mmCIF file of C-alpha atoms in Angstrom:
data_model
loop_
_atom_site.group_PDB
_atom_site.id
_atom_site.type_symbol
_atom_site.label_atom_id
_atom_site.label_comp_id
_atom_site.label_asym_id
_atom_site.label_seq_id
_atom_site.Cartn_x
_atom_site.Cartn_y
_atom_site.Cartn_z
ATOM 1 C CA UNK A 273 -19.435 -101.119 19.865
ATOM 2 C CA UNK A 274 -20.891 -97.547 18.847
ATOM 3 C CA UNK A 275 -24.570 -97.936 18.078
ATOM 4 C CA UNK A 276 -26.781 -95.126 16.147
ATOM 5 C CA UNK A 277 -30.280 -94.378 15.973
ATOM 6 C CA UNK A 278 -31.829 -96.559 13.210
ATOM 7 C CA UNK A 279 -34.264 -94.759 10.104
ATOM 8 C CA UNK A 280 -37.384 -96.462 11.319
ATOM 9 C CA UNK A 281 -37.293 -94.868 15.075
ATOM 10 C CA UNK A 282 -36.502 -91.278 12.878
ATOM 11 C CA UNK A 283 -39.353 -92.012 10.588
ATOM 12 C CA UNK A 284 -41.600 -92.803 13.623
ATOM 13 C CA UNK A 285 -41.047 -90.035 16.013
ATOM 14 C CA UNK A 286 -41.146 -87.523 12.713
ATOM 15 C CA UNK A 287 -44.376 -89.336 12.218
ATOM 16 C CA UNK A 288 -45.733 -88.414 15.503
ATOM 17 C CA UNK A 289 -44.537 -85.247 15.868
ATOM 18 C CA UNK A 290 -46.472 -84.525 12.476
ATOM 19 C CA UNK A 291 -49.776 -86.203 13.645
ATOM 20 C CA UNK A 292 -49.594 -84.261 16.708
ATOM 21 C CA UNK A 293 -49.319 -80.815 14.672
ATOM 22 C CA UNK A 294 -51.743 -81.899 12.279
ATOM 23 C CA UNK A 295 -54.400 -82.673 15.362
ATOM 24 C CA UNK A 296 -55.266 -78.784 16.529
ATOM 25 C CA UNK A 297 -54.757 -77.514 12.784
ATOM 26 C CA UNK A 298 -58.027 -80.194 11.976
ATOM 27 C CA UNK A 299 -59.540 -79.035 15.057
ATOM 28 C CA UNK A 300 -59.117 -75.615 14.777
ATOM 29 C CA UNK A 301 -58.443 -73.904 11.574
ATOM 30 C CA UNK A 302 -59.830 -76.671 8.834
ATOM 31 C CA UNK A 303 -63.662 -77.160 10.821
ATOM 32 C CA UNK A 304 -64.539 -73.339 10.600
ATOM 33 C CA UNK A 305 -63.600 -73.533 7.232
ATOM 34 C CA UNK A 306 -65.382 -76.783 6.343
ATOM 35 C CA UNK A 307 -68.636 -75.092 8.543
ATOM 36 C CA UNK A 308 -69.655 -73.027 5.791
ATOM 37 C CA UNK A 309 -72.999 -72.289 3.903
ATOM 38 C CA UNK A 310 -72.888 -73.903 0.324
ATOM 39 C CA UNK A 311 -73.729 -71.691 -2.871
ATOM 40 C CA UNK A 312 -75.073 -74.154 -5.179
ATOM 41 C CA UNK A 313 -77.819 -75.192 -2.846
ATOM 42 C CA UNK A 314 -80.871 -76.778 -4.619
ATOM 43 C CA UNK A 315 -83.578 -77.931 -2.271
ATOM 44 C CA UNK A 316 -87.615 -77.818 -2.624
ATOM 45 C CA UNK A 317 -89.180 -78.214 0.646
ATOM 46 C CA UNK A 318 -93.233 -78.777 0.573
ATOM 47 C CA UNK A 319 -95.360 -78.064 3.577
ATOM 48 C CA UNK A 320 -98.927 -79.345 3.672
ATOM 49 C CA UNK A 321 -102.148 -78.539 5.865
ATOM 50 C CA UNK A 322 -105.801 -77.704 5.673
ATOM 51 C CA UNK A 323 -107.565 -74.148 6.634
ATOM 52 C CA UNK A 324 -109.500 -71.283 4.909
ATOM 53 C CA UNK A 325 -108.983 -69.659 1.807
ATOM 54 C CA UNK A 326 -110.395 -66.644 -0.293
ATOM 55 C CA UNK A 327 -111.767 -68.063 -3.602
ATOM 56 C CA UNK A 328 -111.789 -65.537 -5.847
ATOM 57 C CA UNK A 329 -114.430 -66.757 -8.252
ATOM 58 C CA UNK A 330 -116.718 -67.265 -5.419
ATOM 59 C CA UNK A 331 -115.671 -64.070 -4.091
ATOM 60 C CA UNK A 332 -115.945 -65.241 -0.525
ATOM 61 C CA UNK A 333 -113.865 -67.408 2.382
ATOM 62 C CA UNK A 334 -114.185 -71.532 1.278
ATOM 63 C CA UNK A 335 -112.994 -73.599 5.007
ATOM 64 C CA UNK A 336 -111.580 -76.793 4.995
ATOM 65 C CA UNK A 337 -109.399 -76.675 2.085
ATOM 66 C CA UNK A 338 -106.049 -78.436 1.501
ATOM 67 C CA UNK A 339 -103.294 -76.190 1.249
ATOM 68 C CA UNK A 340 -99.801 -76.687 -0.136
ATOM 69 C CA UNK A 341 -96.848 -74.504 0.394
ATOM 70 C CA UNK A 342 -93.734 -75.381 -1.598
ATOM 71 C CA UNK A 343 -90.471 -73.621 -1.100
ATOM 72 C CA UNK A 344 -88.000 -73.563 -3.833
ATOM 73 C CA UNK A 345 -84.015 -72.271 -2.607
ATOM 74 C CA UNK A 346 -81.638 -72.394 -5.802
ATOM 75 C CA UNK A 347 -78.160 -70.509 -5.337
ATOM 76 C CA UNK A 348 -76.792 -68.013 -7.036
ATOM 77 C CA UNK A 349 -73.129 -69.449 -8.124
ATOM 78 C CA UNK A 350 -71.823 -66.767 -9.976
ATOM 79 C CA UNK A 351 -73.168 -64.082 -7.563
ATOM 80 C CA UNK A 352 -71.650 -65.827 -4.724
ATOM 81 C CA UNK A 353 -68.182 -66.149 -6.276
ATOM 82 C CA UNK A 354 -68.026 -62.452 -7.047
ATOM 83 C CA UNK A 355 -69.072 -61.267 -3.634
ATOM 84 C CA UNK A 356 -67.929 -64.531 -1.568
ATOM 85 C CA UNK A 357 -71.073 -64.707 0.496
ATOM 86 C CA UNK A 358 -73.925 -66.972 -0.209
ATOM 87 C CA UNK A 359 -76.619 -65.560 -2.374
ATOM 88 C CA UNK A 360 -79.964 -67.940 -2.472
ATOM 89 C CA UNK A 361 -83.309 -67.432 -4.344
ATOM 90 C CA UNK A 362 -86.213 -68.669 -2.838
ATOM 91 C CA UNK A 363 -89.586 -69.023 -4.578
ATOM 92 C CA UNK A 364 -92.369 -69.016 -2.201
ATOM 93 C CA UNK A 365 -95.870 -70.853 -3.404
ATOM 94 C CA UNK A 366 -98.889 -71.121 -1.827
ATOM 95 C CA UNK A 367 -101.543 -74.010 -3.572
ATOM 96 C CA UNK A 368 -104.930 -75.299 -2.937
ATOM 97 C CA UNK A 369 -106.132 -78.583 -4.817
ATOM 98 C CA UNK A 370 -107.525 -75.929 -7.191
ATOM 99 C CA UNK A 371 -104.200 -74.553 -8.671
ATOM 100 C CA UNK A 372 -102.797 -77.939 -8.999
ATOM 101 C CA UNK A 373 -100.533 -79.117 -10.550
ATOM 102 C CA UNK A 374 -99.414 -75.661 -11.913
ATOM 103 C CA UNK A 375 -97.533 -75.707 -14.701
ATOM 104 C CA UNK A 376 -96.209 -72.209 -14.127
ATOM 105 C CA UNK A 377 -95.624 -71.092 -10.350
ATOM 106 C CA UNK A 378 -96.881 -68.137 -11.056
ATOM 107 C CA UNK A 379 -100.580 -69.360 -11.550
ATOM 108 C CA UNK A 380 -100.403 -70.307 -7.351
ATOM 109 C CA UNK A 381 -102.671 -68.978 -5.699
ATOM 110 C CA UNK A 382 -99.931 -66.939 -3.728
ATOM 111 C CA UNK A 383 -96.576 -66.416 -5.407
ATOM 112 C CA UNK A 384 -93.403 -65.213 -3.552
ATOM 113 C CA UNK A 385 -89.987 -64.763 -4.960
ATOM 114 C CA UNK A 386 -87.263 -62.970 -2.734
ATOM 115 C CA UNK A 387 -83.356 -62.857 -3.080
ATOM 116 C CA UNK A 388 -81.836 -64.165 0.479
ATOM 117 C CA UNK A 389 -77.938 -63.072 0.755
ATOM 118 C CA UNK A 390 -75.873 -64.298 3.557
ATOM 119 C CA UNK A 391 -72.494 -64.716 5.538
ATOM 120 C CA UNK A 392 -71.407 -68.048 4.777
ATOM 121 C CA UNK A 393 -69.825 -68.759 7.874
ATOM 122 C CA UNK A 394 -72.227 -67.022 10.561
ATOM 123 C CA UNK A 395 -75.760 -67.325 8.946
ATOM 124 C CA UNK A 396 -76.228 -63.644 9.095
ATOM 125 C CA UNK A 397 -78.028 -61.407 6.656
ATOM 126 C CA UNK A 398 -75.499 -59.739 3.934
ATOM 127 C CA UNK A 399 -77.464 -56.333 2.114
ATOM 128 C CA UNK A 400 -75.929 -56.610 -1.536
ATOM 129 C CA UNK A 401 -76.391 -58.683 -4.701
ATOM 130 C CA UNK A 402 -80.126 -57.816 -4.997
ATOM 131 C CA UNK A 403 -81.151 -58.532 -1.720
ATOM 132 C CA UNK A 404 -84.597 -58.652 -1.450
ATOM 133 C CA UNK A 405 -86.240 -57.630 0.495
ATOM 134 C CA UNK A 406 -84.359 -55.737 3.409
ATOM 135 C CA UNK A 407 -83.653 -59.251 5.858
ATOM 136 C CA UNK A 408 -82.971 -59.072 9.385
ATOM 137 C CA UNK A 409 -82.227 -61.390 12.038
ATOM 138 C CA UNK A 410 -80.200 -64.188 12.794
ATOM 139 C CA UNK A 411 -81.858 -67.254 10.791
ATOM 140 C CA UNK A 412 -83.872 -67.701 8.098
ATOM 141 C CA UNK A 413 -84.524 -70.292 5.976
ATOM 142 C CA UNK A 414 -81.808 -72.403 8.729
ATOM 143 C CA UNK A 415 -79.946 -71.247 11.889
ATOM 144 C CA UNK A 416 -75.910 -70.635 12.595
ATOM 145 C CA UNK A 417 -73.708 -73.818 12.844
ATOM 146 C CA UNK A 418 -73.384 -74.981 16.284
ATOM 147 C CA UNK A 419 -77.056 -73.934 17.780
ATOM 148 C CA UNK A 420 -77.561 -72.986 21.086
ATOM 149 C CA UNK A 421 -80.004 -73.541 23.301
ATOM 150 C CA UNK A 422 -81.167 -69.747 23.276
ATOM 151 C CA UNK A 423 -84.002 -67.518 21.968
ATOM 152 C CA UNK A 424 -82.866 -66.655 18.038
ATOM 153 C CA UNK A 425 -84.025 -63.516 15.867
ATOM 154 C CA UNK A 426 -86.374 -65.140 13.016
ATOM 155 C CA UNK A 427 -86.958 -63.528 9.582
ATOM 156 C CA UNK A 428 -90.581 -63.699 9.023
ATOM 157 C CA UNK A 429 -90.881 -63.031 5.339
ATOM 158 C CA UNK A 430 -94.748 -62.879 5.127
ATOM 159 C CA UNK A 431 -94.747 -60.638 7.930
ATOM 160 C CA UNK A 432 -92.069 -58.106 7.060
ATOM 161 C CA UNK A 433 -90.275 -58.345 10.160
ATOM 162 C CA UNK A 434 -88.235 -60.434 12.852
ATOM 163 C CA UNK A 435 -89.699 -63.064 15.066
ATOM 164 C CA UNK A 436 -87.932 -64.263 18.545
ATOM 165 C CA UNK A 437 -88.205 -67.891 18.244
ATOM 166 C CA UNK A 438 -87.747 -69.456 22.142
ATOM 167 C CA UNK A 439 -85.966 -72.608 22.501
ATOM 168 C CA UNK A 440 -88.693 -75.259 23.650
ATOM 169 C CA UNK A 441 -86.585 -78.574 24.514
ATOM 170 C CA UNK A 442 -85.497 -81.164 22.332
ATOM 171 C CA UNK A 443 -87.821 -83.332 19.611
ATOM 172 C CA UNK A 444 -87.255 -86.377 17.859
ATOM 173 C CA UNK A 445 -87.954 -85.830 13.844
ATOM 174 C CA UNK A 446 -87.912 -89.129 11.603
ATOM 175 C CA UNK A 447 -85.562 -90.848 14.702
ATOM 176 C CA UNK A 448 -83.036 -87.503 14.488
ATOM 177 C CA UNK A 449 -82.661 -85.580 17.428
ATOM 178 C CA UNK A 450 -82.945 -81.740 17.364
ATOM 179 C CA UNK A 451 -83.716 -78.759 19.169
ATOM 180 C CA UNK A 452 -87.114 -77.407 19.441
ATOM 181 C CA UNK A 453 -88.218 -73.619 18.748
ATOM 182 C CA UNK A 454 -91.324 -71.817 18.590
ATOM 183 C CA UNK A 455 -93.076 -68.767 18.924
ATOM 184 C CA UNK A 456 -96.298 -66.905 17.836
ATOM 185 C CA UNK A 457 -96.704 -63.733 16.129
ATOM 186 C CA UNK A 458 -99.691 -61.062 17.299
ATOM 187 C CA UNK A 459 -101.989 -59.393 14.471
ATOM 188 C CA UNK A 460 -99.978 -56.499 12.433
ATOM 189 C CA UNK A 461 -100.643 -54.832 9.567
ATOM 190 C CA UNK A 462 -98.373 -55.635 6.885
ATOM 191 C CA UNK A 463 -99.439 -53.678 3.731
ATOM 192 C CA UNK A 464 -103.033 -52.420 1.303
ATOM 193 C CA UNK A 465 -105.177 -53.947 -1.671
ATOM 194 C CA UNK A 466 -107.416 -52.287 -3.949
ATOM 195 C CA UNK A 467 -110.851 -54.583 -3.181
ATOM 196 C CA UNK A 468 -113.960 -53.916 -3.445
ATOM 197 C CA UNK A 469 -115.656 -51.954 -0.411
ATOM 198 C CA UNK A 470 -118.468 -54.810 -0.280
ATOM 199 C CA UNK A 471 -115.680 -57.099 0.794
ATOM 200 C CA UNK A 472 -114.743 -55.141 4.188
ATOM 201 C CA UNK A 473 -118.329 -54.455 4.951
ATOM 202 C CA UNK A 474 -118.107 -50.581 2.748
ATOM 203 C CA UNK A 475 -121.300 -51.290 0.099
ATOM 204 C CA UNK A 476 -121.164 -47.890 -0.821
ATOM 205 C CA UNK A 477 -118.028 -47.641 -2.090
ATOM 206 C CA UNK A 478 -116.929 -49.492 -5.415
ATOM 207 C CA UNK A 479 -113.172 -49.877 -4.147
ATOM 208 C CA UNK A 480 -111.592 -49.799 -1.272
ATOM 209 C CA UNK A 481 -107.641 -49.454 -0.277
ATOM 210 C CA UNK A 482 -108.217 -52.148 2.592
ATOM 211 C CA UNK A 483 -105.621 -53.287 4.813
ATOM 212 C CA UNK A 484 -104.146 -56.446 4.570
ATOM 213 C CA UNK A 485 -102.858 -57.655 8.622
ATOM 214 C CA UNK A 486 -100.777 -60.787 9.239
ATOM 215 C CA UNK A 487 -101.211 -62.974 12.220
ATOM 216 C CA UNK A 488 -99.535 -66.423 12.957
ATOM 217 C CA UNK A 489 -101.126 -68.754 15.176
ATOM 218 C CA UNK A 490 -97.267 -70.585 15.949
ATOM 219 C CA UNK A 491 -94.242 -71.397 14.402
ATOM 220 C CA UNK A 492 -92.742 -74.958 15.321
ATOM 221 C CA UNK A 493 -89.405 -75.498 14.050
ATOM 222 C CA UNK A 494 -86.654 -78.567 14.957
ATOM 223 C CA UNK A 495 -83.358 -77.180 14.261
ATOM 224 C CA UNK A 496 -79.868 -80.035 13.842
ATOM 225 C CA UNK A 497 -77.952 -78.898 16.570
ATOM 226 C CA UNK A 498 -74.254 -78.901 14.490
ATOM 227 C CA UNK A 499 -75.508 -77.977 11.146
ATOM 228 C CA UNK A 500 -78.632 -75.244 11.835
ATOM 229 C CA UNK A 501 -80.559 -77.130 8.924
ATOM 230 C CA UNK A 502 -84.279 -77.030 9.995
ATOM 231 C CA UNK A 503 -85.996 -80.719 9.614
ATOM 232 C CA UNK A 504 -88.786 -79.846 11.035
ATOM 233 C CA UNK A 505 -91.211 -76.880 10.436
ATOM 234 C CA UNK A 506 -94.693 -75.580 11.208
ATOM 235 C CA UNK A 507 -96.727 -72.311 10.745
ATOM 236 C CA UNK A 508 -99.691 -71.036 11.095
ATOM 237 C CA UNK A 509 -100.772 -67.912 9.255
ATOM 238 C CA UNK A 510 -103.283 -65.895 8.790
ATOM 239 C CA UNK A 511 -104.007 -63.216 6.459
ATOM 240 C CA UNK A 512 -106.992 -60.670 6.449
ATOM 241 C CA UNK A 513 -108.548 -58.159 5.140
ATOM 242 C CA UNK A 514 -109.928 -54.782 6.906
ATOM 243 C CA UNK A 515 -111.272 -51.678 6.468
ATOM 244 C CA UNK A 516 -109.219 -48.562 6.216
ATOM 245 C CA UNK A 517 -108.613 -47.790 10.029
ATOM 246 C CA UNK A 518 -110.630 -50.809 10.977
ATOM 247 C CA UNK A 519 -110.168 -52.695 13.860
ATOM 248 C CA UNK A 520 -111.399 -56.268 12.788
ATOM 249 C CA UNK A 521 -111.121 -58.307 10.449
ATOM 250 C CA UNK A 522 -113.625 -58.063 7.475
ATOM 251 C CA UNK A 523 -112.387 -60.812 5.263
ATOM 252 C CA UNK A 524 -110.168 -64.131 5.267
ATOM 253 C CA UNK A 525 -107.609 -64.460 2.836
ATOM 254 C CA UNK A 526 -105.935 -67.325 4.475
ATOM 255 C CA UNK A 527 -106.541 -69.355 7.609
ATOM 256 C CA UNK A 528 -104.546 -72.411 9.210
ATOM 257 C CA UNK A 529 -103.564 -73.839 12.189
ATOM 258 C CA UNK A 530 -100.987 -75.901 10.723
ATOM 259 C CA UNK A 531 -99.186 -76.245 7.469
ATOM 260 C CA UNK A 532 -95.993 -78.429 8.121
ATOM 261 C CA UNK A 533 -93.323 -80.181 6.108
ATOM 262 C CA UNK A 534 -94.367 -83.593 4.725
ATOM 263 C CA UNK A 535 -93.118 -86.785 5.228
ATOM 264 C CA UNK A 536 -90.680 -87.161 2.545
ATOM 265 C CA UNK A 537 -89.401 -83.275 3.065
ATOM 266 C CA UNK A 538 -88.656 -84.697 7.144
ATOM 267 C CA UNK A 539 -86.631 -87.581 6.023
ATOM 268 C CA UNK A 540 -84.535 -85.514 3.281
ATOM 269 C CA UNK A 541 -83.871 -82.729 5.845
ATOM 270 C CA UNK A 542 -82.766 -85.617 8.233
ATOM 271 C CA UNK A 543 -80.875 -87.112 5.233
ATOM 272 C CA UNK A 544 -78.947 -84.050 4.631
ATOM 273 C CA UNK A 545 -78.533 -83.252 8.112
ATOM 274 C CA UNK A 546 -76.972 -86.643 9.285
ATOM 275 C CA UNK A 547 -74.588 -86.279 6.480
ATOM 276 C CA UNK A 548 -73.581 -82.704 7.097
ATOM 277 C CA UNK A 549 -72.985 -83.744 11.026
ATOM 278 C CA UNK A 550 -71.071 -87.046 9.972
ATOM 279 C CA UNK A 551 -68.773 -84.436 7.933
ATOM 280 C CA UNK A 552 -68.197 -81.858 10.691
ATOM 281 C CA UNK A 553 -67.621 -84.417 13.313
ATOM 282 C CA UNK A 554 -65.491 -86.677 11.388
ATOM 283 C CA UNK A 555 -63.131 -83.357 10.497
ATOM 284 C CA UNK A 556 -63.702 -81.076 13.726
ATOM 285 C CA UNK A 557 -63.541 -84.507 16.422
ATOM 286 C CA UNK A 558 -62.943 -88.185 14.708
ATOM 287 C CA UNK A 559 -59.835 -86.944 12.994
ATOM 288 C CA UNK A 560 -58.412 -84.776 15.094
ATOM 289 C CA UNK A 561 -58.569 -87.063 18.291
ATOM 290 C CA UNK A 562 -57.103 -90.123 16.358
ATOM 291 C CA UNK A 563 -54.182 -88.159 14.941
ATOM 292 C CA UNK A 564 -53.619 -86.918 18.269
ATOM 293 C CA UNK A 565 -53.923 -90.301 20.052
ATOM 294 C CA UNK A 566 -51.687 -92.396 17.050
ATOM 295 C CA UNK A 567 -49.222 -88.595 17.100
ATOM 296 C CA UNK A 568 -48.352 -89.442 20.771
ATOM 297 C CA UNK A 569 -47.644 -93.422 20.476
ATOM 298 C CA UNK A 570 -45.736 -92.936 17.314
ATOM 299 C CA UNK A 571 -43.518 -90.307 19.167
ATOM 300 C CA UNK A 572 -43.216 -92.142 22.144
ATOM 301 C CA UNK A 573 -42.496 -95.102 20.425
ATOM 302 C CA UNK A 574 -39.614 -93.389 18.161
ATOM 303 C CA UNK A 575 -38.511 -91.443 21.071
ATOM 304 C CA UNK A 576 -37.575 -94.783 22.727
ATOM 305 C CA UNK A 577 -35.858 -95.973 19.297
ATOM 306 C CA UNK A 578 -33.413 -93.577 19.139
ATOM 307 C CA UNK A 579 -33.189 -92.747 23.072
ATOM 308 C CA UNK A 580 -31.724 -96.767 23.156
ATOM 309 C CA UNK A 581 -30.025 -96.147 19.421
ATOM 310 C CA UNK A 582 -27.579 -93.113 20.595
ATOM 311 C CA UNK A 583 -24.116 -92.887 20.412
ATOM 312 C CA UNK A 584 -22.399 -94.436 24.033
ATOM 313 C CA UNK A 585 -18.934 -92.808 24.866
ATOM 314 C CA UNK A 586 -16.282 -95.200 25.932
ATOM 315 C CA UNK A 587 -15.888 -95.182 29.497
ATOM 316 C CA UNK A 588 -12.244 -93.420 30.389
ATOM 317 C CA UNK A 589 -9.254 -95.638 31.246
ATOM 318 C CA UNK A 590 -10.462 -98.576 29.338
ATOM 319 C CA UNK A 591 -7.783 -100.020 26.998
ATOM 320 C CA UNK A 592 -8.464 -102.754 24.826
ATOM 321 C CA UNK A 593 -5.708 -105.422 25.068
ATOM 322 C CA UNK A 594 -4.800 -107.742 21.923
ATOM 323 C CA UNK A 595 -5.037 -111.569 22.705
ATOM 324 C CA UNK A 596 -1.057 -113.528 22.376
ATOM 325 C CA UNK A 597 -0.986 -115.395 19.365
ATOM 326 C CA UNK A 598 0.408 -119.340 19.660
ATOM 327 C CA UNK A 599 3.103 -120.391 17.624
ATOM 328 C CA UNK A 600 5.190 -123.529 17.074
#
């Protein structure tokens, strides 16, 4: 008797062969894609510390004060649709107990806003869409997808300029693992202020164009190794005041050591970074290696099916005889 191959063993091996197509296309052309920076971000980081600051009713340096920076990154939507990059706005706010609880960022006692604009994909700096100002490097605000355990070009924003962050080992942040950068940035001058001359030591003058210079005793940052989202971060400025071509510093504007993200900003950057990773991993390596595993025992299993279902040719020379029939 003839026998053919039956639907299920078709169905199976067509099964397979799918699941083993579908395995590299996951791997390979869906994770880039799914890698990608989002435009409707809407995050506020705070970062907390104590150090010196200029009070300006006083007119003079106050120490020991508690400082709060908050960082506020909203995305641009439409702006990111028309130009298909991502275009963030990030509002910068530096606080003492003083100035809080502000009803009106503006009344900070420091108050930044600045237009980041970025490849979506690679992290890097995009010039359009009201960029400003001019950003440079390869990170700010969070690194690439997929760190490596290399030095990266920082954008410094209060310093005007890029800083090379070293990698420094691994850290554990709120029980998450991630990779450890840091880095220090030498005395520069970064712009003037109209002040009075008593302020940098000039008593004869009634104002002064001083010089404002930037320092940073260290930058700390632990960086999620898939997703580039900082959980971790610590700085250190230092901003002062000195006289036209002077040498040292006349006044204090602002003084830490350390200003770092809070408790509850760790454990929503570890939140969000967990999730992102779960994502990635579940697309770029969970997926993948089960429809690649079930791809090849479906196919084997079907091959089988209709190896055993095929047609059989009769074998030559082989005639069927009909059986005598008894009769009375």
């Amino acid at each position: 008797m003839r026998r053919t191959a039956s639907s299920l063993s078709l169905i199976l091996l067509g099964l397979g062969t799918f699941l083993l197509v579908l395995a590299p296309l996951l791997a390979w052309y869906v994770t880039p894609r799914a890698a990608v920076n989002p435009i409707d971000i809407d995050t506020t980081a705070v970062y907390k510390g104590t150090g010196s600051v200029f009070d300006t009713d006083k007119i003079e340096t106050v120490p020991d004060q508690r400082i709060t920076v908050t960082q506020r990154v909203r995305g641009d939507v439409a702006a990111s649709e028309r130009s298909g990059d991502a275009v963030w706005d990030v509002i910068t706010t530096v606080d003492t107990d003083k100035s809080l609880p502000a009803a009106d960022p503006h009344d900070a006692l420091d108050y930044t806003p600045h237009r980041w604009v970025m490849d979506r994909r690679t992290t890097r700096p995009v010039h359009c869409c009201g960029e400003k100002p001019y950003i440079e490097g390869e990170a700010y605000l969070k690194f690439p997808f997929d760190v490596q355990k290399r030095s990266y070009q920082w954008w410094d924003n209060t310093g005007g300029t890029t800083v090379t962050m070293r990698y420094d080992g691994t850290e554990k942040i709120q029980g998450y693992t991630g990779y450890r950068f840091t880095a220090t940035v030498a005395p520069r001058k970064v712009g003037t202020r109209l002040v009075p001359g008593s302020l940098v030591d000039e008593p004869n003058r009634p104002q002064v164009l001083a010089e404002e210079w930037y320092s940073n005793h260290g930058f700390r940052l632990v960086v999620d190794q898939r997703t580039g989202r900082v959980i971790y971060a610590q700085t250190g400025p230092r901003r002062t005041l000195r006289a036209p071509g002077g040498d040292k510093d006349a006044a204090v504007l602002l003084d830490s050591e350390k200003i770092a993200f809070t408790t509850a900003t760790q454990k929503e950057a570890v939140r969000q970074a967990r999730e992102d990773t779960d994502r990635l991993r579940l697309v770029g390596t969970t997926l993948p290696i089960g429809a690649a595993v079930a791809g090849f025992a479906l196919a084997v299993v079907g091959g089988v099916l209709v190896a055993r279902g095929r047609k059989r040719p009769e074998e030559p020379g082989t005639v069927e005889m009909p059986q005598p029939s008894l009769t009375m």
